[in-house]
Coordinates of N, CA and C in Angstrom, one line a residue:
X1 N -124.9 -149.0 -172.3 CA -126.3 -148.6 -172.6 C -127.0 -148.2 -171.4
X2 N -127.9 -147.0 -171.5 CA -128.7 -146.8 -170.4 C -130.0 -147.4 -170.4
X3 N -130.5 -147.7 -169.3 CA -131.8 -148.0 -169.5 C -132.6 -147.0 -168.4
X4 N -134.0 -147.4 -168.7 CA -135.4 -146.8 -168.0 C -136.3 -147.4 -167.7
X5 N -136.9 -146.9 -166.7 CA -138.3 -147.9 -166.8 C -139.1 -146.9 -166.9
X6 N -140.5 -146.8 -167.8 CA -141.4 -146.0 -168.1 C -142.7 -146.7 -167.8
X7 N -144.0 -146.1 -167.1 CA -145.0 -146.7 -167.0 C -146.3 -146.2 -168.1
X8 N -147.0 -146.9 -168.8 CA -147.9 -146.6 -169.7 C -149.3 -147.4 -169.2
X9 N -150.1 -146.4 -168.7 CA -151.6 -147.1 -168.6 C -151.1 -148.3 -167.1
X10 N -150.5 -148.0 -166.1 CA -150.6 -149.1 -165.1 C -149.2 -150.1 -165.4
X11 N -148.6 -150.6 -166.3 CA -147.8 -151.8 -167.2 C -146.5 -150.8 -166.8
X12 N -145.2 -151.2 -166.5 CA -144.0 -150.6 -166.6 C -143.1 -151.3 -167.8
X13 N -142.8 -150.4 -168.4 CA -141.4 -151.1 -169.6 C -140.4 -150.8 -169.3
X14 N -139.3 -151.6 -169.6 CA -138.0 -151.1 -169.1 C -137.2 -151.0 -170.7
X15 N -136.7 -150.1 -170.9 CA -136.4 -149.8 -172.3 C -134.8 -149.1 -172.4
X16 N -133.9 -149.4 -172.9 CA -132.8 -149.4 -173.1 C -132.5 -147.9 -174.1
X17 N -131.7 -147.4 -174.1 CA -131.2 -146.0 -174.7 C -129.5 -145.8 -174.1
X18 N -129.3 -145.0 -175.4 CA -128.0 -144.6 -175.2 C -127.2 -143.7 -174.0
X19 N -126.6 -144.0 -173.8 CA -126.1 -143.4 -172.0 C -126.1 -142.2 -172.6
X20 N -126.9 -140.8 -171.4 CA -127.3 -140.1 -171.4 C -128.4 -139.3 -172.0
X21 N -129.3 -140.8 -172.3 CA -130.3 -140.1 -172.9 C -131.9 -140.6 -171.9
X22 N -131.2 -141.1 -170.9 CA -132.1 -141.2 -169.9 C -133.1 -140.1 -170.1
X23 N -133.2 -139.3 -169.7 CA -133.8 -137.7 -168.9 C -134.9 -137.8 -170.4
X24 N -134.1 -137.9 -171.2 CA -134.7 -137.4 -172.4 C -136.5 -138.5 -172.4
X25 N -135.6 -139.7 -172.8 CA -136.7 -140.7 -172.9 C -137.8 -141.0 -172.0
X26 N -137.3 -140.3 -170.9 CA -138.4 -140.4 -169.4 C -139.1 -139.1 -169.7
X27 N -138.9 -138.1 -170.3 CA -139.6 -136.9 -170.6 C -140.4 -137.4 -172.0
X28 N -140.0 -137.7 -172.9 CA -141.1 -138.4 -174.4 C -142.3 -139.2 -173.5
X29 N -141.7 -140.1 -172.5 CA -142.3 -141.4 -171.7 C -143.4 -140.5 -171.6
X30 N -143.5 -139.6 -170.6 CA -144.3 -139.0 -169.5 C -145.2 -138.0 -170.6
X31 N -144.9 -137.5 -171.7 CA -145.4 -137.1 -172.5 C -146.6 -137.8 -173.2
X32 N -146.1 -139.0 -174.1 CA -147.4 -140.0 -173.9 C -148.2 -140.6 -173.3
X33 N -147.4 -140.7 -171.7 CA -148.1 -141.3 -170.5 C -149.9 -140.4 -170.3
X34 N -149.3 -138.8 -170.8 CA -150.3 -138.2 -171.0 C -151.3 -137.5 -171.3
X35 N -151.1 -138.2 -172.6 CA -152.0 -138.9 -173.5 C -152.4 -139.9 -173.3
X36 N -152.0 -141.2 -172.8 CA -152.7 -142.1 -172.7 C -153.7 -141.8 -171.7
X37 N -153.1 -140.8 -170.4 CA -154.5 -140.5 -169.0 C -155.2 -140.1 -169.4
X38 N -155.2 -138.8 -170.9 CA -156.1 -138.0 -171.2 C -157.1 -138.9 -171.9
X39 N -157.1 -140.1 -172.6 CA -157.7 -140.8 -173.1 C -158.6 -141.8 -172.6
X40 N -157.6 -142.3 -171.7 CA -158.5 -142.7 -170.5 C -159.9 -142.5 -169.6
X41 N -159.4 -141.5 -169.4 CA -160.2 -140.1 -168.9 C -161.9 -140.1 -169.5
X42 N -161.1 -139.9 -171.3 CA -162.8 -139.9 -172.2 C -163.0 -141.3 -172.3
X43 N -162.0 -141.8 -172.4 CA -162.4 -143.8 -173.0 C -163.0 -144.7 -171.9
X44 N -162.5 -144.4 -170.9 CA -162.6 -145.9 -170.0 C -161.0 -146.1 -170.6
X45 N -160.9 -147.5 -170.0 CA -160.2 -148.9 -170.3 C -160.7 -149.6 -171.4
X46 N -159.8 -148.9 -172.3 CA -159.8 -149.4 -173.5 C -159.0 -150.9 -174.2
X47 N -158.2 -151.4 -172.8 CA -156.9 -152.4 -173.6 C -155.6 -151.0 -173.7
X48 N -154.4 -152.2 -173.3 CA -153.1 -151.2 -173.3 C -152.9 -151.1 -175.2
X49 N -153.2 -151.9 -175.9 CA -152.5 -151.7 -177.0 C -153.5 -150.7 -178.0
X50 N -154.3 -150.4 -177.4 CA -155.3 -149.5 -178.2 C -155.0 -148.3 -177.4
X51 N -154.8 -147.9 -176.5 CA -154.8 -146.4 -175.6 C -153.5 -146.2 -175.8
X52 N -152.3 -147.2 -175.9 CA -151.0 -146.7 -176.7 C -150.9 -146.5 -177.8
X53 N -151.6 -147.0 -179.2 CA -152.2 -146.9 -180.0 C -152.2 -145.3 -180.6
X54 N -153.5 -145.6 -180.2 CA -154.1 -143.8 -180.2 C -153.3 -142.7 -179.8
X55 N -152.6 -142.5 -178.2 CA -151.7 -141.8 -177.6 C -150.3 -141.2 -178.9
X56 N -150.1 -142.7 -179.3 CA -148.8 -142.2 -180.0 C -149.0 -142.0 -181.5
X57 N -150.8 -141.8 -182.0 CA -150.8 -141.3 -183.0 C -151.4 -139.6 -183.2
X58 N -151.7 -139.5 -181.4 CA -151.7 -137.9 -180.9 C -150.5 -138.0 -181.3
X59 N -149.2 -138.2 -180.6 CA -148.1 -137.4 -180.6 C -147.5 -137.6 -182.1
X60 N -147.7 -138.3 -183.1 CA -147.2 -138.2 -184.2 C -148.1 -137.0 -185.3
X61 N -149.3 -137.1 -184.6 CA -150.0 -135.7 -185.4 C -149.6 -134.4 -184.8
X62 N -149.2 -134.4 -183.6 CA -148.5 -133.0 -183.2 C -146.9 -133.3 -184.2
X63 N -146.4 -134.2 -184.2 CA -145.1 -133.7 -184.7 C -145.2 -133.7 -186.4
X64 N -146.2 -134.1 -187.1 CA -146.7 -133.7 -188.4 C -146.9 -132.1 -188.2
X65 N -147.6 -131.5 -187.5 CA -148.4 -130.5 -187.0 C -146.8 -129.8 -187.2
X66 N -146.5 -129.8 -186.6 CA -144.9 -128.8 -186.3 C -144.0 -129.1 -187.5
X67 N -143.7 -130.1 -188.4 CA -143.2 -130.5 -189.3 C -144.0 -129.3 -190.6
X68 N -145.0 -129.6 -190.5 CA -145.8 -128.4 -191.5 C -145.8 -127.3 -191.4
X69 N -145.7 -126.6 -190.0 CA -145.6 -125.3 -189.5 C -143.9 -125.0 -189.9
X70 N -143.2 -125.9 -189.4 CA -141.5 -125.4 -190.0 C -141.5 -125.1 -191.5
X71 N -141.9 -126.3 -192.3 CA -141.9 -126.1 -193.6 C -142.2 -125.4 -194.1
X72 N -143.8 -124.7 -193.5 CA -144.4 -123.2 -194.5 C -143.2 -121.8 -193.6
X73 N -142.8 -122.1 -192.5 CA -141.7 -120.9 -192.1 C -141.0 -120.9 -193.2
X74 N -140.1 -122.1 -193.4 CA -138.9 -122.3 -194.4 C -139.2 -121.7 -196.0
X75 N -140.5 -122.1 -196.1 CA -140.6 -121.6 -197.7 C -141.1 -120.0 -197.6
X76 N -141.6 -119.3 -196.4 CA -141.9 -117.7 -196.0 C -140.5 -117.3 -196.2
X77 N -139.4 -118.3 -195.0 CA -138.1 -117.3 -195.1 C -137.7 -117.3 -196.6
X78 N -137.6 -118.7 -197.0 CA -136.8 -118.5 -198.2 C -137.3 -117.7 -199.4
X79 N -138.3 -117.3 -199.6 CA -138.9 -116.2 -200.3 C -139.1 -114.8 -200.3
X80 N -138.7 -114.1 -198.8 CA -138.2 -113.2 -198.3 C -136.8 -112.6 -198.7
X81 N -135.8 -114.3 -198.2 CA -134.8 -113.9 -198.9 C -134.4 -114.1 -200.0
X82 N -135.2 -114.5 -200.9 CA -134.8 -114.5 -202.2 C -135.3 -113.2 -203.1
X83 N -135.8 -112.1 -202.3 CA -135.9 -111.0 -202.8 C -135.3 -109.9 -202.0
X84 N -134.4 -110.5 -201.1 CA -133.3 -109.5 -200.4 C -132.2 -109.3 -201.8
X85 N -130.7 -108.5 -201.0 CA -130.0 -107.7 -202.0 C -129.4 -108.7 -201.9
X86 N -128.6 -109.2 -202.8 CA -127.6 -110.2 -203.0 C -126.3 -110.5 -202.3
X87 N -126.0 -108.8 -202.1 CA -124.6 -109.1 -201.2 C -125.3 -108.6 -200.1
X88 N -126.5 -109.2 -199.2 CA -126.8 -109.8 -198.0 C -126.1 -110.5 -197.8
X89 N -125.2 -110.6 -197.1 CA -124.3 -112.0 -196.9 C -125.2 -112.4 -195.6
X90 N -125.1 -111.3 -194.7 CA -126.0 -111.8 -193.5 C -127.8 -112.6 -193.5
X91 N -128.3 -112.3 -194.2 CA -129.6 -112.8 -194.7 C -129.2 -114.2 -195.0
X92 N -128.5 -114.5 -196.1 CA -128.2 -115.4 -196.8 C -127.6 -116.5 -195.5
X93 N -126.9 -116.0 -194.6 CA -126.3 -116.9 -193.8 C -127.5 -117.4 -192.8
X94 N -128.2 -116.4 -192.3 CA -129.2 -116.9 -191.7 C -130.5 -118.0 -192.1
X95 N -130.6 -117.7 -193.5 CA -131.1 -118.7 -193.9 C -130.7 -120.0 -193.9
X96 N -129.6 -120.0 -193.9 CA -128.8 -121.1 -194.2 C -128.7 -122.4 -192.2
X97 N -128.5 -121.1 -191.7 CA -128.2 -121.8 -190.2 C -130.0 -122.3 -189.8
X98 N -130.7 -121.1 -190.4 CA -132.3 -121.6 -189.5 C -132.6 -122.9 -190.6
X99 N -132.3 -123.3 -191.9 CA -132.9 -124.4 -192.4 C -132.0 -125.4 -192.1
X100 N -130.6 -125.5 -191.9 CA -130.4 -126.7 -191.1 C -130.6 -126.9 -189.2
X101 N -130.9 -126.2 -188.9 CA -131.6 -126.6 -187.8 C -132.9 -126.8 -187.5
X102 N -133.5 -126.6 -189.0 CA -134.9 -127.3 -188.6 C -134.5 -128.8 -189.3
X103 N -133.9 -129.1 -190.1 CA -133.6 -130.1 -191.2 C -133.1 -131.2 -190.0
X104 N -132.2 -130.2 -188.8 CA -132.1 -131.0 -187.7 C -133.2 -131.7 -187.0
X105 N -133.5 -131.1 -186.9 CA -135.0 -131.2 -185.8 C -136.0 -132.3 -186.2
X106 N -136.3 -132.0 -187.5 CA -136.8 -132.5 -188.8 C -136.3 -134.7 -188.4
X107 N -134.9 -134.6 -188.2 CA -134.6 -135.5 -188.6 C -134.5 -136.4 -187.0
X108 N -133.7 -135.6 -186.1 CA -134.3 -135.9 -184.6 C -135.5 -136.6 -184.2
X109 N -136.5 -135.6 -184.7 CA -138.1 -136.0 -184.3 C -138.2 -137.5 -184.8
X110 N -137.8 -137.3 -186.6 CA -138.3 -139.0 -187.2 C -137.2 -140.0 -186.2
X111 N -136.0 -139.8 -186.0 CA -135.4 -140.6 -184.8 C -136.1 -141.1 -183.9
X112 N -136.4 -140.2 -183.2 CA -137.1 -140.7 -181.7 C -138.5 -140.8 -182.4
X113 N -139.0 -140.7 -183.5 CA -140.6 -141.8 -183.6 C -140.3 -143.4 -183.9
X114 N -139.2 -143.2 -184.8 CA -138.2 -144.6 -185.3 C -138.4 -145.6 -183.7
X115 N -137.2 -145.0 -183.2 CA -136.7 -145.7 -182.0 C -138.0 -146.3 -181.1
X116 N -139.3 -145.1 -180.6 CA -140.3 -145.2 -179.8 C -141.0 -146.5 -180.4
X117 N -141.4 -146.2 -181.6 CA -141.7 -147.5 -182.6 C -141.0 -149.0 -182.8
X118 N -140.3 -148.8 -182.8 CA -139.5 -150.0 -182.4 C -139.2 -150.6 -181.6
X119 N -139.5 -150.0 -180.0 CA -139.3 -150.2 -178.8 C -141.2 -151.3 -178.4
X120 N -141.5 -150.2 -179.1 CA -143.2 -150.6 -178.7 C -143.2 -152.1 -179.4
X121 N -142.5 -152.0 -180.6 CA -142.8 -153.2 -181.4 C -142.3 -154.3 -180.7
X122 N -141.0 -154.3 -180.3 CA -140.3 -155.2 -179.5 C -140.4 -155.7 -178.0
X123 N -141.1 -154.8 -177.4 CA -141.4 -154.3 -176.0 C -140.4 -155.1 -175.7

């Protein structure tokens, strides 16, 4: 297992992840890190469990945000192509590759909110 230490609001966690996903989780880290400054910023010192809090319900409304924007693409594309010619094979295939890689992404994202969540819960 890899681990990290990520700092939130002043406090360092040191938080465990799967070998090679260092980079990754220090980039999400630093992502809500700021959020938490930007909050700061308007709040004061709010307490760490309220400014993480808030922070990681910015980042869960951005990834709602992007979850809704994929979904209305998906139902544009698939309605496009469902009034293409039939033996589009090409159309058909592309629909096929762009909805499982959002379906990917889709399920990625709820991963890493799973895991972030869990980490917080357990610190």
């Amino acid at each position: 297992m890899g681990q990290v230490s990520v700092t939130l609001n002043g406090r360092t966690y040191r938080l465990e992840c799967n070998n090679g996903e260092e980079a990754h989780l220090i980039e999400l880290s630093e992502h809500l890190a700021s959020h938490v400054e930007s909050l700061k910023r308007k709040l004061g010192q709010i307490g760490d469990d309220r400014l993480i809090l808030m922070a990681a319900l910015m980042v869960t409304d951005e990834f709602w945000e992007m979850r809704r924007v994929a979904n209305e693409f998906k139902a544009e594309l698939s309605e496009v192509l469902s009034g293409a010619d039939p033996e589009d094979v090409t159309a058909r295939e592309a629909d096929r590759e762009v909805a499982a890689a959002i379906g990917a992404a889709a399920e990625r994202l709820e991963s890493l909110k799973d895991r972030l969540g869990a980490r917080k819960n357990g610190r």
